[in-house]
XYZ file of C-alpha atoms in Angstrom:
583
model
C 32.777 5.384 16.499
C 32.261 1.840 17.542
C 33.731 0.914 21.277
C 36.673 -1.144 19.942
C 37.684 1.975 17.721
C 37.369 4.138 20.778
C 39.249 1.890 22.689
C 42.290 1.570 20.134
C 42.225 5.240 20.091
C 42.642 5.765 23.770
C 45.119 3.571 23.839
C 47.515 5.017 21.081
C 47.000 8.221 23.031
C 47.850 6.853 25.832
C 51.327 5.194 24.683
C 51.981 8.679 22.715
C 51.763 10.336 25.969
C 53.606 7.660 27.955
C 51.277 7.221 30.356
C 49.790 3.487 31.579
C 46.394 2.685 30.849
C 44.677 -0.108 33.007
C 47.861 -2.866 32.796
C 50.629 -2.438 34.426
C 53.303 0.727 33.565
C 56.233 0.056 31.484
C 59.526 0.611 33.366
C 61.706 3.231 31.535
C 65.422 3.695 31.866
C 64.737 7.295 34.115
C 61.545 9.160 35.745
C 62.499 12.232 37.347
C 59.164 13.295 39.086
C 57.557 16.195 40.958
C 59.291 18.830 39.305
C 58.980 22.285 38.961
C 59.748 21.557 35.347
C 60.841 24.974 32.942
C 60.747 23.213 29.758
C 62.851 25.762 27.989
C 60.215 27.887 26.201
C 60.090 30.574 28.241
C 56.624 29.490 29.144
C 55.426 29.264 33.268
C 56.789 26.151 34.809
C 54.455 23.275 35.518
C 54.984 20.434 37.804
C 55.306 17.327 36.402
C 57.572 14.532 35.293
C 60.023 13.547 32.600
C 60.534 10.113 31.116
C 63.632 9.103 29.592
C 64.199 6.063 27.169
C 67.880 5.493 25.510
C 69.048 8.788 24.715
C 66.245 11.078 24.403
C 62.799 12.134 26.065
C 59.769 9.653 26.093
C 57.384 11.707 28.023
C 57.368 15.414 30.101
C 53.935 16.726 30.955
C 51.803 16.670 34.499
C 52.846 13.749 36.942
C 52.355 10.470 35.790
C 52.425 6.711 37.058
C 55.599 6.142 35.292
C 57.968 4.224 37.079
C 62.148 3.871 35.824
C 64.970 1.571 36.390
C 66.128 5.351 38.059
C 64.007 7.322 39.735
C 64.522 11.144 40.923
C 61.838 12.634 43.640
C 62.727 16.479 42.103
C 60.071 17.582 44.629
C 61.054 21.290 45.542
C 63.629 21.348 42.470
C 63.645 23.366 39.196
C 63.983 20.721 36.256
C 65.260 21.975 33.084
C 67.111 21.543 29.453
C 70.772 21.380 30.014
C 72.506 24.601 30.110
C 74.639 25.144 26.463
C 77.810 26.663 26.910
C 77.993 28.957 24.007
C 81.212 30.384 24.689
C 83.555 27.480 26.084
C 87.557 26.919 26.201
C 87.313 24.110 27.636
C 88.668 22.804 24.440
C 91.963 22.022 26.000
C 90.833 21.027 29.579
C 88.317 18.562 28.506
C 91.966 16.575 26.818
C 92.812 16.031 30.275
C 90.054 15.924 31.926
C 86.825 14.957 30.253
C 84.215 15.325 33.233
C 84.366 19.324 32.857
C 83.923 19.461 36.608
C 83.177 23.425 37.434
C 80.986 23.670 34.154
C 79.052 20.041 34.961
C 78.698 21.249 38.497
C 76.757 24.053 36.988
C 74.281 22.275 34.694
C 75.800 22.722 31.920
C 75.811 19.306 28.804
C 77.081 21.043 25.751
C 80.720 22.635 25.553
C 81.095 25.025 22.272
C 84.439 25.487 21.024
C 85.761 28.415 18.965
C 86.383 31.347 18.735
C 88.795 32.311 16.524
C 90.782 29.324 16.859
C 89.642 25.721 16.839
C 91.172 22.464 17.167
C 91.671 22.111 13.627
C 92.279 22.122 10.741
C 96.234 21.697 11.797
C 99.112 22.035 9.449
C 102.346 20.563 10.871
C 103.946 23.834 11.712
C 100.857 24.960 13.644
C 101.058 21.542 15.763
C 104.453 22.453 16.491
C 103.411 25.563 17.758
C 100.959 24.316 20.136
C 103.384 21.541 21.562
C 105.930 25.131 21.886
C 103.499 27.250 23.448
C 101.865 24.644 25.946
C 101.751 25.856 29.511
C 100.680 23.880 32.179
C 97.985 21.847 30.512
C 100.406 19.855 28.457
C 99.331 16.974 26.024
C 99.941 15.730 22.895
C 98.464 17.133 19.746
C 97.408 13.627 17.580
C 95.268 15.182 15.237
C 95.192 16.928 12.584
C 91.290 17.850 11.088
C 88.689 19.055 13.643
C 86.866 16.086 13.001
C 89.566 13.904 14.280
C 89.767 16.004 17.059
C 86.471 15.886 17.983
C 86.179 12.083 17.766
C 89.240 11.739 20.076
C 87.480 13.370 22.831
C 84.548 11.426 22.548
C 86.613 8.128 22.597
C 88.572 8.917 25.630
C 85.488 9.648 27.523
C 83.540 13.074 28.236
C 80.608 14.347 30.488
C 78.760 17.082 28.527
C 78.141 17.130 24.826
C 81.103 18.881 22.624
C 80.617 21.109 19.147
C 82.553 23.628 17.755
C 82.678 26.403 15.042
C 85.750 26.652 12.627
C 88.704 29.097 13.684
C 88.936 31.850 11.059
C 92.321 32.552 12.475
C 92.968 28.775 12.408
C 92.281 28.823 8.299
C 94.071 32.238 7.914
C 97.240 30.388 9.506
C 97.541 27.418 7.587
C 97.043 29.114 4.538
C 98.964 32.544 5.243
C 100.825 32.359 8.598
C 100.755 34.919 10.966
C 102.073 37.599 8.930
C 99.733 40.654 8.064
C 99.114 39.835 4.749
C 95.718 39.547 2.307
C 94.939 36.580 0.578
C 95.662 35.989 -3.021
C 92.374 34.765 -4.894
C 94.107 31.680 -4.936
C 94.785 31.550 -1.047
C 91.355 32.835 -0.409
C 89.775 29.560 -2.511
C 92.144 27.378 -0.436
C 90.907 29.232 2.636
C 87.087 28.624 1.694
C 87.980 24.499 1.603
C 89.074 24.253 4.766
C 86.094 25.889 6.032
C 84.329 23.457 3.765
C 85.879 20.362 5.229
C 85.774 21.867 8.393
C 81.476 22.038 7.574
C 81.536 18.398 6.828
C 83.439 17.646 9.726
C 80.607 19.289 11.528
C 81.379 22.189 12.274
C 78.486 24.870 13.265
C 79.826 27.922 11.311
C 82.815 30.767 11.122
C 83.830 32.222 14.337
C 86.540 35.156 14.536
C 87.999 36.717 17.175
C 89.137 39.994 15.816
C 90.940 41.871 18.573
C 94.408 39.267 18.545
C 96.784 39.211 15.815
C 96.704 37.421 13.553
C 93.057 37.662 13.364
C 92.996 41.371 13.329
C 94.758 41.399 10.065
C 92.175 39.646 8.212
C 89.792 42.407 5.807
C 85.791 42.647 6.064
C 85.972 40.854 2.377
C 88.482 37.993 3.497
C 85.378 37.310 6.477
C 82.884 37.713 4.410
C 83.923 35.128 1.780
C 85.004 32.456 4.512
C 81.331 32.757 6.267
C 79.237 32.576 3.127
C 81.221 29.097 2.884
C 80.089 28.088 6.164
C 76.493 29.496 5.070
C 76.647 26.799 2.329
C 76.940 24.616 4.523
C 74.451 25.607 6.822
C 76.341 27.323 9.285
C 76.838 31.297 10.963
C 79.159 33.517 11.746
C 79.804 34.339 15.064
C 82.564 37.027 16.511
C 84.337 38.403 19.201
C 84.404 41.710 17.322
C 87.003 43.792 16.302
C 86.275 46.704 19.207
C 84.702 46.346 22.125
C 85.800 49.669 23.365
C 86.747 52.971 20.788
C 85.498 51.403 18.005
C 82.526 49.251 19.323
C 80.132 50.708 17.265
C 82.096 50.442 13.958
C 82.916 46.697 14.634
C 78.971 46.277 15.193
C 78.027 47.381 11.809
C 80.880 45.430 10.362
C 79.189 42.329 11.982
C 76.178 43.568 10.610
C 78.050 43.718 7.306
C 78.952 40.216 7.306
C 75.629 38.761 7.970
C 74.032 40.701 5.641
C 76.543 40.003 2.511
C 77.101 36.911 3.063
C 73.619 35.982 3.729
C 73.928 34.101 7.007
C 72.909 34.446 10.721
C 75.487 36.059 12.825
C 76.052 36.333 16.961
C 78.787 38.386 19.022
C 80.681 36.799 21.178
C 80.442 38.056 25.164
C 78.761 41.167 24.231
C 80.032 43.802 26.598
C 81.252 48.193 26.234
C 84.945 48.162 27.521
C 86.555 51.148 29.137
C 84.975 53.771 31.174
C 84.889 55.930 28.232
C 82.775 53.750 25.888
C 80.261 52.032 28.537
C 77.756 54.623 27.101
C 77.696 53.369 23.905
C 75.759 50.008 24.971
C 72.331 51.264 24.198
C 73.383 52.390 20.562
C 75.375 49.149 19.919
C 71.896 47.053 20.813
C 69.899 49.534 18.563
C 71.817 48.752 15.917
C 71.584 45.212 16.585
C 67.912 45.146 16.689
C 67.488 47.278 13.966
C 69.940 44.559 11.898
C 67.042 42.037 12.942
C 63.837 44.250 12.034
C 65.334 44.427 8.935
C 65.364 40.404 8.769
C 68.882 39.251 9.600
C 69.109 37.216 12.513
C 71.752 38.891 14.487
C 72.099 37.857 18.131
C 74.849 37.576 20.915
C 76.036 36.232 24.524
C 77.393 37.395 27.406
C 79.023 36.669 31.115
C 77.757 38.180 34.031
C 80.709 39.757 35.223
C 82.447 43.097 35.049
C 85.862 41.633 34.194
C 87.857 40.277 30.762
C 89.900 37.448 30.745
C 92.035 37.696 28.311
C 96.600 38.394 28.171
C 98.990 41.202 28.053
C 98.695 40.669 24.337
C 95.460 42.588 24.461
C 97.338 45.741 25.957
C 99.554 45.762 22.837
C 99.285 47.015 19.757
C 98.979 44.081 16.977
C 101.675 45.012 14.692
C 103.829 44.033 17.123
C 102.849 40.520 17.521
C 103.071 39.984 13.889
C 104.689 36.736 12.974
C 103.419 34.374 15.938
C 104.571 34.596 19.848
C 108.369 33.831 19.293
C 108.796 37.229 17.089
C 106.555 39.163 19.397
C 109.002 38.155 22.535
C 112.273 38.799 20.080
C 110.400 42.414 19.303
C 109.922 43.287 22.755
C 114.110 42.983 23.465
C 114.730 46.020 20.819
C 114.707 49.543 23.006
C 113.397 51.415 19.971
C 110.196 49.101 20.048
C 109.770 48.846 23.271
C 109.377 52.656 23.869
C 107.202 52.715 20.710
C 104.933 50.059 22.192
C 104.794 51.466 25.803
C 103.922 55.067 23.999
C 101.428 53.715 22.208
C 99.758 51.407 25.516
C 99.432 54.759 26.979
C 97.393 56.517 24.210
C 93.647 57.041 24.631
C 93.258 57.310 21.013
C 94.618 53.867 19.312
C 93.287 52.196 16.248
C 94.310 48.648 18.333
C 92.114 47.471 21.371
C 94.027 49.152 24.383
C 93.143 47.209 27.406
C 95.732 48.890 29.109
C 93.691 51.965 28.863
C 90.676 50.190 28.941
C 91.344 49.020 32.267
C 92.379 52.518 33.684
C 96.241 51.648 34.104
C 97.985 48.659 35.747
C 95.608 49.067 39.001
C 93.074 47.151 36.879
C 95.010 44.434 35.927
C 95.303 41.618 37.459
C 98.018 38.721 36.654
C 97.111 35.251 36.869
C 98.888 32.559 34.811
C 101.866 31.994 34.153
C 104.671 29.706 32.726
C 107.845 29.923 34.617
C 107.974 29.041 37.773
C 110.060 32.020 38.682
C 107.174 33.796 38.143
C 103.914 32.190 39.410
C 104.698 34.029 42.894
C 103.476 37.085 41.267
C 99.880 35.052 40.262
C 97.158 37.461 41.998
C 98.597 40.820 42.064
C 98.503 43.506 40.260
C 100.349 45.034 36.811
C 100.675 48.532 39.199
C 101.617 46.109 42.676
C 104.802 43.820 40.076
C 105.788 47.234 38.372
C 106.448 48.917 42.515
C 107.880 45.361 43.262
C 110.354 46.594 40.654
C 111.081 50.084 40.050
C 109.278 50.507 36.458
C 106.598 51.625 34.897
C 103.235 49.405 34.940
C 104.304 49.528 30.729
C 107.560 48.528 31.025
C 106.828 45.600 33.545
C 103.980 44.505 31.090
C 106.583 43.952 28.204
C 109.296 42.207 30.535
C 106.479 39.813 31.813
C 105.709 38.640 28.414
C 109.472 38.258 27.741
C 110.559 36.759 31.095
C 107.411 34.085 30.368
C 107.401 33.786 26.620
C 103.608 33.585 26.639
C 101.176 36.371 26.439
C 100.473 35.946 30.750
C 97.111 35.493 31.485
C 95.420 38.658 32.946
C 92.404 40.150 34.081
C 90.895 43.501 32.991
C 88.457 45.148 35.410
C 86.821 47.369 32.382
C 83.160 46.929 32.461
C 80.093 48.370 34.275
C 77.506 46.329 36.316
C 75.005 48.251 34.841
C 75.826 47.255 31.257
C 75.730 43.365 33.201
C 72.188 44.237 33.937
C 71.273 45.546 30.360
C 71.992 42.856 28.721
C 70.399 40.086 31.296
C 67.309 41.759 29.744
C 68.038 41.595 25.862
C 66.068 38.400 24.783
C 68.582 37.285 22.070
C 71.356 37.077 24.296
C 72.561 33.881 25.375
C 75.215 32.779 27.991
C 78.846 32.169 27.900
C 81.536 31.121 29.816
C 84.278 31.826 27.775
C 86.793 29.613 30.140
C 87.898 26.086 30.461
C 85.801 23.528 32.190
C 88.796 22.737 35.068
C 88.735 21.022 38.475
C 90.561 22.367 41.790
C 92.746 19.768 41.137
C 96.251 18.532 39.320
C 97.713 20.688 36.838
C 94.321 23.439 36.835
C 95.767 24.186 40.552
C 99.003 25.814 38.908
C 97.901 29.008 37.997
C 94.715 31.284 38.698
C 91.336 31.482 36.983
C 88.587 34.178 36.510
C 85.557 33.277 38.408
C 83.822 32.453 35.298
C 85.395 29.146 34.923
C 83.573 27.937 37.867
C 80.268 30.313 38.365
C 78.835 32.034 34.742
C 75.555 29.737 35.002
C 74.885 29.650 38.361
C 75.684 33.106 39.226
C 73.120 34.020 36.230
C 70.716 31.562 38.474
C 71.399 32.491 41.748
C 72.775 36.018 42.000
C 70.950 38.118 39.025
C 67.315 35.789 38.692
C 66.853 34.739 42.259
C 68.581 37.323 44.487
C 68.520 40.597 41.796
C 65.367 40.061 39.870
C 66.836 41.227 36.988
C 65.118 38.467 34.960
C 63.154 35.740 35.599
C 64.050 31.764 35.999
C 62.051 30.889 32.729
C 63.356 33.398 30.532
C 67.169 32.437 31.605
C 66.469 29.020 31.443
C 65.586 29.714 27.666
C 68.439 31.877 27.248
C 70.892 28.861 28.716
C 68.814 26.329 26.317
C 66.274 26.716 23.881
C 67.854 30.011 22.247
C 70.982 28.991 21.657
C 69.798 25.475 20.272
C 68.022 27.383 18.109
C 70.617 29.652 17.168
C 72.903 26.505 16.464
C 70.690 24.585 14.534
C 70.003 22.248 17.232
C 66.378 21.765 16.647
C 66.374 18.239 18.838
C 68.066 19.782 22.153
C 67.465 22.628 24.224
C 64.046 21.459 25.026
C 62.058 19.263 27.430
C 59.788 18.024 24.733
C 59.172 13.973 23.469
C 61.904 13.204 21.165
C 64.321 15.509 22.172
C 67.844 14.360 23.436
C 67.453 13.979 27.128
C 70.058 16.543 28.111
C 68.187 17.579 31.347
C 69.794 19.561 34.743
C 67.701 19.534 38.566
C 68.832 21.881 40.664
C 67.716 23.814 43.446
C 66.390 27.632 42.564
C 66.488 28.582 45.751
C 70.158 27.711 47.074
C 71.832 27.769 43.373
C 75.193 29.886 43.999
C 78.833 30.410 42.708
C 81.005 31.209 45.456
C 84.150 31.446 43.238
C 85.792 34.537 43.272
C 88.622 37.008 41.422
C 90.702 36.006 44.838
C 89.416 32.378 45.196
C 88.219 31.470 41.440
C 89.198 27.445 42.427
C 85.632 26.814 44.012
C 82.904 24.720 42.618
C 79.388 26.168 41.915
C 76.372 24.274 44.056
C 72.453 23.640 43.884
C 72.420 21.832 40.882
C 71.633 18.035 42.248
C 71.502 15.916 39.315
C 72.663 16.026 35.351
C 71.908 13.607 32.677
C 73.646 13.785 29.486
C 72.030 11.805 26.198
C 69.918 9.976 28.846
C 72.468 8.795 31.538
C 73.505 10.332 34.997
C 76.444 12.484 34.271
C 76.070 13.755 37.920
C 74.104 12.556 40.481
C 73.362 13.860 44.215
C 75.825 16.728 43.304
C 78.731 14.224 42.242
C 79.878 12.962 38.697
C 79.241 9.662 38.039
C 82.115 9.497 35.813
C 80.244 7.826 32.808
C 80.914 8.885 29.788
C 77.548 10.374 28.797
C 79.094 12.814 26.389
C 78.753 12.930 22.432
C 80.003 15.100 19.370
C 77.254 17.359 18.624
C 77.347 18.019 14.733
C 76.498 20.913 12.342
C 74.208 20.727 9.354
C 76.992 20.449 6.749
C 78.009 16.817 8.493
C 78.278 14.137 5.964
C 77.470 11.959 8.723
C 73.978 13.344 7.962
C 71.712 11.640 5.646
C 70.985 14.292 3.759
C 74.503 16.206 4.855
C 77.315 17.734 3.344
C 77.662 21.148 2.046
C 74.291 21.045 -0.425
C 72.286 23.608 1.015
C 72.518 27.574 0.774
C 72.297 29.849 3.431
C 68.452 30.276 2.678
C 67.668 27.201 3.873
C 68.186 28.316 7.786
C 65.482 29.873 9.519
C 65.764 33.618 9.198
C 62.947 34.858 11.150
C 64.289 38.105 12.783
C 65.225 36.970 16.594
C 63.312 39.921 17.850
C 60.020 38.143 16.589
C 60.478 35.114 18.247
């Protein structure tokens, strides 16, 4: 090779690597040096430094002479992906406010709405309904597809990132209401389109939440049609599963099911054994799981590291009667004779309905914290057993009067899990994390009721209490677990990395002093250690505070017609199905 050729060669490796040769370094838009950089692998941390041009990553390898417009010294600090929320309700409190505050705080950059329900698609009387059943997070509902709903966050303004699955409740309700009904062949086709705009809106997949009515009257047949839709589209199926408690096993292998007929990846929402009773049945549930991948599905899951459900008195009622919607559940729950069926049945062990009541060992584990009425926010923080003393009844009977007093299903706590099963599943390598909360501030309207912890803490606490303080797994493999795995999972092959050309979604925070001091008594308090978060390339948070731009985009699914090459062409084959346990 003659010196000019091995000149021209060292230079283009050079400029590939970002680094300056004799001349002068180009100025980029951000350097964040000296890290302890965990590039979302799972591989050892190195220290280093990441370059940042536009919206994505230029350069992150060993330190550099790089210099940026913005510089960060992240000397001493853990530098990593942003966290991906794969669990989020923030779908609501991101309307009002779009900086996301207790989830930024955390690291987090992308938001992933629902489960069960989504944003659209919307059918007049369902927008009615919303407006109805606000509480106090009140806003107009000016959309109608998911699409248009998604593009009406971003134009407001948001921090993090936003994507979200299709609602198979959301589909079963425009088509069939809330009744318990099946689907004519007919309904079922129109059920399949929606999910098929819904795709080309870019949306990620199917996800069910199986426990609620409606939801729970939808068949194994009726799911497994609507996500082999989504699979042509490139999408999954993800669910919070039918049981999580008697029948946990059973509504495993029906997940298992799914996948496997309809030929598309699956994941479980928060992942958890509730009730005293059925915590032994966690080590069988992930046996089956695994064995589902050996056998070359892709079946994986997330989680929140806490012992406690969020969730509403709904969930310690049987589902037949909440058919119909919220108004003829309240109008039910007036008639004696149903009332003293329901109450028998919330104190049954043996129900074919989730029985958080039971689940929760009785009232004493049940813990009240939103409502609507102002009469009754005093009672916000105690207890189902502590209101039903206050006045005379039975923890049963004040359940039903609560929901009828509020007309809303009351937002409530379940203490039904076991820290042991927390620390099982920090060490299952297809798990991912979760919040499954809003994204609020201690601020405005999110001061008017309570919260579970989770809204504020799921990522740090992960970070701080189980990796450093617990060693129940390391920093690397979490910070894959909070990026890189559920990227993958999602289809997000450009994020979830600290690699050239991926989106420069990128958190530096502080392993050592990383912490989430909000708690079941004092949820309303802000995670800390994470310093600085840049979102698509710009400071979303910086020296602990949001910046307030809005660095935020709509993160689309495969079946986009946004895409080049999108729209629902493609079969579920096309997705990588190496068994997660492989990887």
């Amino acid at each position: 090779m003659t010196f000019a050729a091995l000149a021209r060669a060292t230079a283009r490796l050079l400029f590939s690597a970002g680094l300056c040769g004799l001349s002068a370094c180009a100025t980029h838009d951000v350097v964040i040096r000296n890290g302890l950089v965990y590039d979302g692998s799972g591989a050892a941390p190195y220290v280093g430094d990441v370059v940042v041009d536009g919206r994505k990553i230029r350069y992150a390898g060993p330190s550099s002479a790089q210099r940026g417009r913005v510089e960060i010294d992240a000397k001493g600090l853990a530098v990593a992906p942003g966290f991906i929320n794969m669990l989020s309700w923030a779908n609501e409190s991101m309307v009002l406010d779009g900086r996301a505050q207790s989830d930024l705080r955390q690291g987090v950059t992308l938001e992933v709405f629902g489960e069960g329900t989504s944003m659209g698609p919307l059918n007049d009387a369902m927008k009615r309904s919303m407006l109805e059943h606000q509480g106090d997070l009140r806003f107009d509902v000016n959309w109608t597809t998911l699409d248009e709903y998604l593009r009406g966050l971003r134009k407001q303004g948001i921090a993090p990132n936003v994507a979200s699955f299709v609602g198979a409740t959301t589909v079963r309700v425009h088509v069939l209401g809330e009744g318990d009904v099946d689907p004519t062949a007919q309904q079922l086709d129109q059920m399949k389109q929606l999910v098929r705009r819904a795709m080309e809106d870019g949306a990620l997949g199917v996800g069910a939440s199986l426990i609620y009515a409606p939801a729970s009257f939808a068949e194994t047949p009726e799911l497994t049609a609507l996500a082999a839709e989504a699979g042509r589209c490139g999408g999954m199926y993800t669910a919070h599963i039918r049981s999580e408690g008697n029948h946990f096993l059973e509504a495993v292998d029906e997940t298992v099911q799914i996948a496997r007929d309809a030929s598309v990846p699956a994941e479980i929402y928060h992942l958890k054994a509730v009730g005293r009773g059925n915590w032994h049945k966690l080590p069988e549930a992930v046996a089956r799981i695994e064995a589902a991948n050996r056998a070359g599905l892709r079946v994986t899951a997330n989680m929140y590291p806490y012992i406690a459900a969020w969730t509403g008195l709904d969930a310690a009622m049987p589902t037949w009667v909440q058919e119909g919607g919220l108004d003829a559940w309240f109008e039910r729950l007036k008639d004696p004779a149903i009332r003293a069926r329901v109450m028998a049945e919330m104190r049954s062990t043996d129900t074919e309905w989730e029985n958080n009541f039971q689940a929760a060992g009785g009232g004493a584990g049940i813990l009240l914290i939103g409502f609507k009425s102002e009469a009754l926010k005093p009672l916000t923080g105690k207890t189902l057993e502590e209101i039903a003393r206050m006045r005379g009844v039975s923890a049963e009977e004040a359940a039903l009067d609560l929901v009828v007093e509020d007309r809303s299903r009351v937002d409530t706590i379940y203490f039904a899990m076991s820290e042991d099963n927390v620390h099982r599943m920090l060490k299952l390598p297809y798990v991912s994390f979760g919040s499954d909360a809003p994204a609020p501030a201690p601020e405005g309207a999110f001061l008017l009721s309570s919260t579970h912890p989770r809204s504020y803490g799921t990522f740090a606490r992960v970070l701080g209490h189980y990796v450093r303080d617990e060693n129940a797994l390391t920093l690397q493999d979490a910070v894959r677990r909070m990026t890189s795995l559920p990227a993958g999972n999602l289809g997000l092959h450009d994020r979830g990395r600290l690699v050239a050309g991926a989106f420069a979604d990128i958190v530096v925070f502080d392993a050592a002093t990383i912490s989430d001091p909000a708690t079941f008594v004092k949820p309303h308090q802000f995670a800390t250690g994470v310093r600085h978060v840049l979102v698509n390339g710009k400071l979303a948070l910086r020296d602990g505070e949001p910046t307030g731009a809005a660095t935020g985009e709509v993160v689309r699914g495969r079946g986009w017609t946004g895409w080049a090459d999108g729209g629902c062409r493609r079969s579920g084959a096309d997705w990588n199905r190496t068994p997660i346990l492989a990887q």
